[in-house]
PDB file of C-alpha atoms in Angstrom:
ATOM      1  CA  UNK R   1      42.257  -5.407  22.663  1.00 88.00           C
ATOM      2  CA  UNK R   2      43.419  -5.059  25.732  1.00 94.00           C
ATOM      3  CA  UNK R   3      40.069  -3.810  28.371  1.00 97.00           C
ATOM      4  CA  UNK R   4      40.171  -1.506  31.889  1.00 98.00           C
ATOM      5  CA  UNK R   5      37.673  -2.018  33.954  1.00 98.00           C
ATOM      6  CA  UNK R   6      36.626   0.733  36.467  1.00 98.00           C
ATOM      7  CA  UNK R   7      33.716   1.333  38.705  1.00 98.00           C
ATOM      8  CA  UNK R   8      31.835   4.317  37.614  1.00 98.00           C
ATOM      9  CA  UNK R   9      31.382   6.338  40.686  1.00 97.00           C
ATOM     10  CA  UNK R  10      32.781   6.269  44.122  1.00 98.00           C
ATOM     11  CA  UNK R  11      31.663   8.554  47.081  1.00 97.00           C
ATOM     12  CA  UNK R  12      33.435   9.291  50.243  1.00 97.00           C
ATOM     13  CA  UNK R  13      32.988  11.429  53.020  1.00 97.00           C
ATOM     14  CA  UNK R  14      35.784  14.690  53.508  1.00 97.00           C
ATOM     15  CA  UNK R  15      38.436  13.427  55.848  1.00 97.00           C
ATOM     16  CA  UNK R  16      38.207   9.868  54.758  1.00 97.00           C
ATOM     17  CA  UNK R  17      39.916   7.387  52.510  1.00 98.00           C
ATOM     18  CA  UNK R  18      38.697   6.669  48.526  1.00 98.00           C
ATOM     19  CA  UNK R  19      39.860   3.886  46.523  1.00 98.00           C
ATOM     20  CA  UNK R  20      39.219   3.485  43.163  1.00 98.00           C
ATOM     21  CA  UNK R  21      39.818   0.524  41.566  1.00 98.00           C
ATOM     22  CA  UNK R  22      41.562  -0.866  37.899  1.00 98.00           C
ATOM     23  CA  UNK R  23      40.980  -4.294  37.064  1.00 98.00           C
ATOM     24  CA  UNK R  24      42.434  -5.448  33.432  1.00 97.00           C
ATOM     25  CA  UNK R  25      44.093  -8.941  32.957  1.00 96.00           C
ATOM     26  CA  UNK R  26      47.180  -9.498  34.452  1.00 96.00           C
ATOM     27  CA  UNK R  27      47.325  -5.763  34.893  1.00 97.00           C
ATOM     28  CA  UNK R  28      50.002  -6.182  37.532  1.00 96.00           C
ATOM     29  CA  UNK R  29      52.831  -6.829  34.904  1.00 96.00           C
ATOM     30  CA  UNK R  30      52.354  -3.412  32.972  1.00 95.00           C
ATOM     31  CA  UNK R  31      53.047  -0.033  34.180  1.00 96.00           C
ATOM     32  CA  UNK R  32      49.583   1.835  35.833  1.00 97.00           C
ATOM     33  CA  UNK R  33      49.066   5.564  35.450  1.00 98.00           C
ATOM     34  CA  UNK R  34      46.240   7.993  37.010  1.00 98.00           C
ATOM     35  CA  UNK R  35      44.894  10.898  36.129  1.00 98.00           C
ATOM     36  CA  UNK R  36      42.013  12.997  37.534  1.00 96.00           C
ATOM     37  CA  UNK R  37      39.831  15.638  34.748  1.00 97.00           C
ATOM     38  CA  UNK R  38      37.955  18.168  35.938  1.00 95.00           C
ATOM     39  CA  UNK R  39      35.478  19.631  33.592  1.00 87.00           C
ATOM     40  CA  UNK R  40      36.274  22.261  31.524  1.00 88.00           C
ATOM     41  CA  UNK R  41      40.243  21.590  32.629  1.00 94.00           C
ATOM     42  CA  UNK R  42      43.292  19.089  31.098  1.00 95.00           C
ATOM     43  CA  UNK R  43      43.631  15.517  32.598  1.00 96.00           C
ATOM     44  CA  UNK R  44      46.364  15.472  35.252  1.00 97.00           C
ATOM     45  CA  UNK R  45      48.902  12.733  35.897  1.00 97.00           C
ATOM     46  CA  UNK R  46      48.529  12.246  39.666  1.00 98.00           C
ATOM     47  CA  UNK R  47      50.136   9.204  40.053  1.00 98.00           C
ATOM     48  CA  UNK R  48      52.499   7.181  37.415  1.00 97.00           C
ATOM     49  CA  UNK R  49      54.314   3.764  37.177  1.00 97.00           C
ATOM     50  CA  UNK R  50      51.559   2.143  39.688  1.00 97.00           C
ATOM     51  CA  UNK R  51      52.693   4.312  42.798  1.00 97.00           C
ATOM     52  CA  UNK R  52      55.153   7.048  42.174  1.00 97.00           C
ATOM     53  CA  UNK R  53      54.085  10.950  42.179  1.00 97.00           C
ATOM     54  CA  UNK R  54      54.653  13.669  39.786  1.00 96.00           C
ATOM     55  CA  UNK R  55      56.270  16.568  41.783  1.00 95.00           C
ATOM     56  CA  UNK R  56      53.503  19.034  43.103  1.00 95.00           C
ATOM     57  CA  UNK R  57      51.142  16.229  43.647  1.00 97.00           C
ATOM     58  CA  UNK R  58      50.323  15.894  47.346  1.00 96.00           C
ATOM     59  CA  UNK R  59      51.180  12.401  49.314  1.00 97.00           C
ATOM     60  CA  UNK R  60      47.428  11.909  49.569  1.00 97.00           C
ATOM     61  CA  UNK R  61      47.781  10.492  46.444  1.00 98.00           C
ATOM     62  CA  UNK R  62      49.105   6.446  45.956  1.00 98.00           C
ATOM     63  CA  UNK R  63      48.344   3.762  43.829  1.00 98.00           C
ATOM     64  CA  UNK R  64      49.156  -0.198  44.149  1.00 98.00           C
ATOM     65  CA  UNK R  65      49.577  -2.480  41.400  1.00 98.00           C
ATOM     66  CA  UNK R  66      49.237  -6.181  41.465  1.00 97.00           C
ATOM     67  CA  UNK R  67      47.986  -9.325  39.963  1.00 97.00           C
ATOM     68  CA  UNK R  68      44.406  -8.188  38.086  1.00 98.00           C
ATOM     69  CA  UNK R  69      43.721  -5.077  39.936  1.00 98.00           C
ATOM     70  CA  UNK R  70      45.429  -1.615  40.187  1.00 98.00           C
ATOM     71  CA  UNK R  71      44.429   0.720  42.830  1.00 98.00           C
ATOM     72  CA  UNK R  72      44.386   4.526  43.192  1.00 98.00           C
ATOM     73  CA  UNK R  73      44.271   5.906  46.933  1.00 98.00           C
ATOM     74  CA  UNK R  74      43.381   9.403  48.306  1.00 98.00           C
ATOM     75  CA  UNK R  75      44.171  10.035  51.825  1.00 98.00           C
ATOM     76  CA  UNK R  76      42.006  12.753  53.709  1.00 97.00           C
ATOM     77  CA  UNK R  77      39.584  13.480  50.741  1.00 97.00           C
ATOM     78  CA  UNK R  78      38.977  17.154  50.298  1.00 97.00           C
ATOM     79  CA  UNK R  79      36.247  18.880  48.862  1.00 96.00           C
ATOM     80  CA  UNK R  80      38.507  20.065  45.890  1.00 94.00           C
ATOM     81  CA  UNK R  81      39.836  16.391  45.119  1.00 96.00           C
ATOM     82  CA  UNK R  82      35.953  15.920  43.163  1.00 97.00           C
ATOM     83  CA  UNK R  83      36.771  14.920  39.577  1.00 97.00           C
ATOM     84  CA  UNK R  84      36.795  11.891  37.235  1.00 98.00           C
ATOM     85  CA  UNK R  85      39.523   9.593  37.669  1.00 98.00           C
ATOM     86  CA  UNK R  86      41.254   7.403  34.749  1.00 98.00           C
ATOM     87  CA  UNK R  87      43.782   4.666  34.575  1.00 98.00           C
ATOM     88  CA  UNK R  88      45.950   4.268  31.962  1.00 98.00           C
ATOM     89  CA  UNK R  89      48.342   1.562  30.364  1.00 97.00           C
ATOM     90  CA  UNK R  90      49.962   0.821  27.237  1.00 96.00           C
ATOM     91  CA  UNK R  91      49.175  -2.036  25.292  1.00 95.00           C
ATOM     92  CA  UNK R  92      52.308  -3.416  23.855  1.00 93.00           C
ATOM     93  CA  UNK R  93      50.563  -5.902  21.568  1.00 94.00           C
ATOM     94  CA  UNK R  94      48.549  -3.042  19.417  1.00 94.00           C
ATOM     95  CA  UNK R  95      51.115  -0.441  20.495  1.00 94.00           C
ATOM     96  CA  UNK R  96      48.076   2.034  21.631  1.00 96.00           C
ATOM     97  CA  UNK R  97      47.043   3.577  24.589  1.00 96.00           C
ATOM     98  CA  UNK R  98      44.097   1.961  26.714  1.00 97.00           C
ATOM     99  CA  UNK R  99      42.173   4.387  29.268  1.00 98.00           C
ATOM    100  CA  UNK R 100      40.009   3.016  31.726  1.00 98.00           C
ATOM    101  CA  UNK R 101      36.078   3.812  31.614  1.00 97.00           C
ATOM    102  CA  UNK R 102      36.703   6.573  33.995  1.00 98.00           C
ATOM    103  CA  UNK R 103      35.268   7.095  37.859  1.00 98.00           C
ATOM    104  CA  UNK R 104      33.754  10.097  39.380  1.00 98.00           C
ATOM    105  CA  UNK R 105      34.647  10.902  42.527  1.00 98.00           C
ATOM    106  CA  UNK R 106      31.422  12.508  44.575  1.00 97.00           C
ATOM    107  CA  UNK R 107      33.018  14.034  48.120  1.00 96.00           C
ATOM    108  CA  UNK R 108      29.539  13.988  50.338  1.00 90.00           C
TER     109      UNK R 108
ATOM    110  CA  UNK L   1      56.922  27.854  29.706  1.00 93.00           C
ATOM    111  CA  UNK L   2      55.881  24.698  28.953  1.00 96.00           C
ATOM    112  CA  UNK L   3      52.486  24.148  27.128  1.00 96.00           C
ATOM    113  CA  UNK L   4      50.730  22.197  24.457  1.00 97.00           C
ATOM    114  CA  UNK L   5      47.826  24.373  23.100  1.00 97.00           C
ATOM    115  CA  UNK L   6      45.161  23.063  20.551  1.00 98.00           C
ATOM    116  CA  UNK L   7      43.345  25.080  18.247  1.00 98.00           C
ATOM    117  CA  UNK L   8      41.102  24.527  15.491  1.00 98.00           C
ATOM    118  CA  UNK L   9      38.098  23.041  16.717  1.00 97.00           C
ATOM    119  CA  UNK L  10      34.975  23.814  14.881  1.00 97.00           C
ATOM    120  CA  UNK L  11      31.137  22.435  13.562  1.00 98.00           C
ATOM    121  CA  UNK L  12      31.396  19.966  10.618  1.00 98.00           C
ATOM    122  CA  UNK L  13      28.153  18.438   8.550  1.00 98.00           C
ATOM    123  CA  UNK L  14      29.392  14.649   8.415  1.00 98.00           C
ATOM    124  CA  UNK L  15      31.144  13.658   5.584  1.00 98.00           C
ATOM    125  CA  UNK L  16      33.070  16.627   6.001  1.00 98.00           C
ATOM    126  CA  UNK L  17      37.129  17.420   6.871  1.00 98.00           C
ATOM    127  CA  UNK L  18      38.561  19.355   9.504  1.00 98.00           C
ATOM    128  CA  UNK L  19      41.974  19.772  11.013  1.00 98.00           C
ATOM    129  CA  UNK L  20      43.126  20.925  14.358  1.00 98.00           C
ATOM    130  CA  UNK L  21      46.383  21.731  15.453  1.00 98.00           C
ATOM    131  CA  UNK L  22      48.454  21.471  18.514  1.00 98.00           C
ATOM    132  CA  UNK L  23      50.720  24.079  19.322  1.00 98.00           C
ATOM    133  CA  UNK L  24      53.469  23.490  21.627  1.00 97.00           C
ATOM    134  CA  UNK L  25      56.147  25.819  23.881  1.00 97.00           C
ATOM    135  CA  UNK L  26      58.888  24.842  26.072  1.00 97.00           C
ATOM    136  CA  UNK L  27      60.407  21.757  24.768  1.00 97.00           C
ATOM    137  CA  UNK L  28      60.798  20.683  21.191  1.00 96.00           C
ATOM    138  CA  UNK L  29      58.153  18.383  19.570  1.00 96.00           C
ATOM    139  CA  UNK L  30      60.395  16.289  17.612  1.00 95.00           C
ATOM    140  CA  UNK L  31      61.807  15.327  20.972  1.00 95.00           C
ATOM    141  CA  UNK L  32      58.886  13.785  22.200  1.00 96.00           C
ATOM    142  CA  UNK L  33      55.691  11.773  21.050  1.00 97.00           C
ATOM    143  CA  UNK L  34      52.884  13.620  20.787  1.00 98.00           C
ATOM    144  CA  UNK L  35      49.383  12.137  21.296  1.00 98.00           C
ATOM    145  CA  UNK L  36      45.481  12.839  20.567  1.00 98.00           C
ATOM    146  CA  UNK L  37      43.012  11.904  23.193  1.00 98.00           C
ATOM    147  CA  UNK L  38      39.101  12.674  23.240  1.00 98.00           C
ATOM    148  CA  UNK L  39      36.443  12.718  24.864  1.00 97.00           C
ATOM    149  CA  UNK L  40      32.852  12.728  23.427  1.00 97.00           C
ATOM    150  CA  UNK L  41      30.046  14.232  25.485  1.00 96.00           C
ATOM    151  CA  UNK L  42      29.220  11.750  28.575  1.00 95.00           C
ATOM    152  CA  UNK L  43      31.429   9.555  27.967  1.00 96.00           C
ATOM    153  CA  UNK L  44      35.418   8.570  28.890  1.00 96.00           C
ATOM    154  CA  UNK L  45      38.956   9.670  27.343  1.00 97.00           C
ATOM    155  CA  UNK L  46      39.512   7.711  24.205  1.00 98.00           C
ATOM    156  CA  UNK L  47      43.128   7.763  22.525  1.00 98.00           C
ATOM    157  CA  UNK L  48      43.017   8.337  19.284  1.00 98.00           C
ATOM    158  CA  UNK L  49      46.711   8.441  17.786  1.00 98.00           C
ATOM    159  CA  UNK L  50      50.232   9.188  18.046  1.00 98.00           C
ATOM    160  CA  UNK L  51      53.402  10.764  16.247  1.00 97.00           C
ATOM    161  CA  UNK L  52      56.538   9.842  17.585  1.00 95.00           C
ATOM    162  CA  UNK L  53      60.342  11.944  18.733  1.00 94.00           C
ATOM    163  CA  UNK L  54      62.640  11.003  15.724  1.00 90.00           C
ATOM    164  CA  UNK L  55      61.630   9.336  12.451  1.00 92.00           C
ATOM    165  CA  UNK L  56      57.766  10.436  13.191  1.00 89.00           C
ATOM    166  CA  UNK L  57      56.468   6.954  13.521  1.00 96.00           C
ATOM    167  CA  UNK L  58      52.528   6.788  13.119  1.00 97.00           C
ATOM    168  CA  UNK L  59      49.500   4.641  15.121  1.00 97.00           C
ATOM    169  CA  UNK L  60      45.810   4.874  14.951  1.00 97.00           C
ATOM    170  CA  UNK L  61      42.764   3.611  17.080  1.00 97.00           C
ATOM    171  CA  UNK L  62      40.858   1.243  14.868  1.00 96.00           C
ATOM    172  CA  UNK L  63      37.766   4.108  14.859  1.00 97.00           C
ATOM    173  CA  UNK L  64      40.287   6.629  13.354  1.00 98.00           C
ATOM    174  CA  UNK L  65      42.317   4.458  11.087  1.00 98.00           C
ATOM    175  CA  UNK L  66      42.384   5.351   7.622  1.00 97.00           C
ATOM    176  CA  UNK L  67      40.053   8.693   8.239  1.00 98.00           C
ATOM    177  CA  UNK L  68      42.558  10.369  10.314  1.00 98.00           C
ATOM    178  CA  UNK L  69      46.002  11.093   9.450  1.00 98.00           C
ATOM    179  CA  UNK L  70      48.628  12.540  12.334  1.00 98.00           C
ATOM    180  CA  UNK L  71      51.789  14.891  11.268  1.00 97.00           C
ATOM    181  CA  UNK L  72      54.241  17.109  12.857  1.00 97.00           C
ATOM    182  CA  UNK L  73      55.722  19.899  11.626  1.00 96.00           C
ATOM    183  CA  UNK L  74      59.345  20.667  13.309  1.00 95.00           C
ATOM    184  CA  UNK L  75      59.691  24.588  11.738  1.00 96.00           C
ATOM    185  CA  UNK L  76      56.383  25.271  13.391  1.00 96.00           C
ATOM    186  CA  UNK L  77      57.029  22.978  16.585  1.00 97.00           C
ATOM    187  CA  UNK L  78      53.695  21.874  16.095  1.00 97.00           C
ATOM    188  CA  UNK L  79      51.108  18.655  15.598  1.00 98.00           C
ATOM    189  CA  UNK L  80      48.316  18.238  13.251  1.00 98.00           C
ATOM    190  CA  UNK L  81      45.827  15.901  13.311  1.00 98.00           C
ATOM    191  CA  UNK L  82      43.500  15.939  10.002  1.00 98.00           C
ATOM    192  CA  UNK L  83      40.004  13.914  10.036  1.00 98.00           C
ATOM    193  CA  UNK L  84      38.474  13.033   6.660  1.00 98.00           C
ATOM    194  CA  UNK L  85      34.783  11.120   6.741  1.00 98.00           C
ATOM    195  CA  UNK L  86      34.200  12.620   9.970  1.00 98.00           C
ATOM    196  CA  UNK L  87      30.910  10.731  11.436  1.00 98.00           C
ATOM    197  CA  UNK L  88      28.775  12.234  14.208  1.00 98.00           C
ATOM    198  CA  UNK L  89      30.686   9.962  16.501  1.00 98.00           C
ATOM    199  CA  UNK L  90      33.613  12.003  16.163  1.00 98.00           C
ATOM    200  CA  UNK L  91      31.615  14.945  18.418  1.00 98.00           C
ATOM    201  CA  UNK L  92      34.428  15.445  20.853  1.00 98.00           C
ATOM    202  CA  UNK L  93      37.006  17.569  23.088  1.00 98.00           C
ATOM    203  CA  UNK L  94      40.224  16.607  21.626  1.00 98.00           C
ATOM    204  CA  UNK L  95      43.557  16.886  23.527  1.00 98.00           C
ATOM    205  CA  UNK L  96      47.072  16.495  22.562  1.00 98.00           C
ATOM    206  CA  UNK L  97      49.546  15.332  25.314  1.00 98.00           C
ATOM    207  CA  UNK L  98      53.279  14.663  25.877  1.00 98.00           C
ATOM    208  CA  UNK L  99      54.460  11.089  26.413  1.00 96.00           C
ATOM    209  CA  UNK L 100      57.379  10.353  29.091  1.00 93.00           C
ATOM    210  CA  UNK L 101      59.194   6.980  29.331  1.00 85.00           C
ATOM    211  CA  UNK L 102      56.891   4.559  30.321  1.00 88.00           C
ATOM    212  CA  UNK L 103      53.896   5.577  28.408  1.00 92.00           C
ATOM    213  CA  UNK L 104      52.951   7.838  31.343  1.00 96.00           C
ATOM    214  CA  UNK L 105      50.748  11.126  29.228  1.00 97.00           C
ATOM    215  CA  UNK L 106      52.383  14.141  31.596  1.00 96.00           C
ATOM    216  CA  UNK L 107      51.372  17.305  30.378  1.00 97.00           C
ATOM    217  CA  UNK L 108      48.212  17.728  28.414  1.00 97.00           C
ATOM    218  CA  UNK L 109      46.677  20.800  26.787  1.00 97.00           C
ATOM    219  CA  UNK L 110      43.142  22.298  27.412  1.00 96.00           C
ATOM    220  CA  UNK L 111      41.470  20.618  24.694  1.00 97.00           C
ATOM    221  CA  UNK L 112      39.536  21.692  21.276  1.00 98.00           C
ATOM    222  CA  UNK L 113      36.267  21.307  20.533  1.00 98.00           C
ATOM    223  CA  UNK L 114      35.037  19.381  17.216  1.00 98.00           C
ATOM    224  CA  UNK L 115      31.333  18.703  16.783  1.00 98.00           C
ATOM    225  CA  UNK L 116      30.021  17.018  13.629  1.00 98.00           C
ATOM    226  CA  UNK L 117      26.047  17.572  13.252  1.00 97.00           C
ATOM    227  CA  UNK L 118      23.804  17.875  10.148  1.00 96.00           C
TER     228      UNK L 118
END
């Protein structure tokens, strides 16, 4: 089956940039999606089809797609952006769902 | 307004059945798939099943497969998701979600909790 790879936390100081990374094999060639889940709350969809925003998401928020790695980006980390962050594709061979290990975002 | 709300969540001795349902508002369930996502305690989302818009086409993760069994009912705009043999591994929140075109999980509801204990 098909595996997403994620590094478990990252930490970033308010103001700066976070990445968070998605490696899977040949990843580039399927359609990334992010979410972010803050306890207690539903998953939101901050970022879908590798780099395109649903509406009321702020432009903070991108993502990059290509060859083994997907990427989310938040621009000017705030305080309030702390959660756990998951990518998501589908896996057309088993015709399931495949969610990344998740990463938790600490904002020093 | 638009809203998928799960109910049914409850404490199960293993071995034993439960069955929670997802409730939904705003748009029409037979119009959409509808999946089942979890998360056990400490540990990441795991996707669990679908039901799909139309003919109500079925899929299971290999941990669910022939425990759990998926179903929508149109009259009630609603999704079920029953779990026979339920192991202590099944401890989780479960969510249901909406599927848009390309696989992309847009709205999600707030999750029900299922914990199977002795």
């Amino acid at each position: 089956s098909y595996v997403l790879t994620q590094p478990p936390s990252v930490s970033v100081a308010p103001g700066q940039t976070a990445r968070i990374s998605c490696g899977g094999n040949n990843i580039g060639s399927n359609s990334v999606h992010w979410y972010h889940h803050k306890p207690g709350q539903a998953p939101v969809l901050v970022v879908f089809d590798d780099s395109d925003r649903p509406s009321g998401i702020p432009e903070r928020f991108s993502g990059s797609n290509s060859g083994n790695t997907a990427t989310l980006t938040i621009s000017r980390v705030e305080v309030g952006d702390e959660a756990d962050f998951y990518c998501q594709v589908w896996d057309s061979h088993t015709d399931q769902q495949v969610f990344g290990g998740g990463t938790k975002l600490t904002v020093l | 307004q638009v809203q998928l709300v799960e109910s049914g969540g409850d404490l199960v001795k293993p071995g034993g059945s439960l069955r929670v349902s997802c409730k939904v508002s705003g748009f029409s369930v037979s119009d959409y798939y509808i999946h089942w996502i979890r998360q056990a305690p400490g540990k990441g989302l795991e996707w669990v099943s679908y039901v799909s818009s139309g003919p109500a086409y079925t899929n299971y993760a290999d941990s669910v497969k022939g425990r759990f069994t998926i179903s929508r009912d149109d009259a009630k705009n609603s999704v079920e998701l029953l779990m026979n043999s339920l192991r202590v591994e099944d401890t989780a929140v479960y969510y249901c979600a909406r599927r848009l075109a390309t696989e992309r999980l847009d709205l999600w509801g707030q999750g029900t909790l299922v914990t199977v204990s002795a």
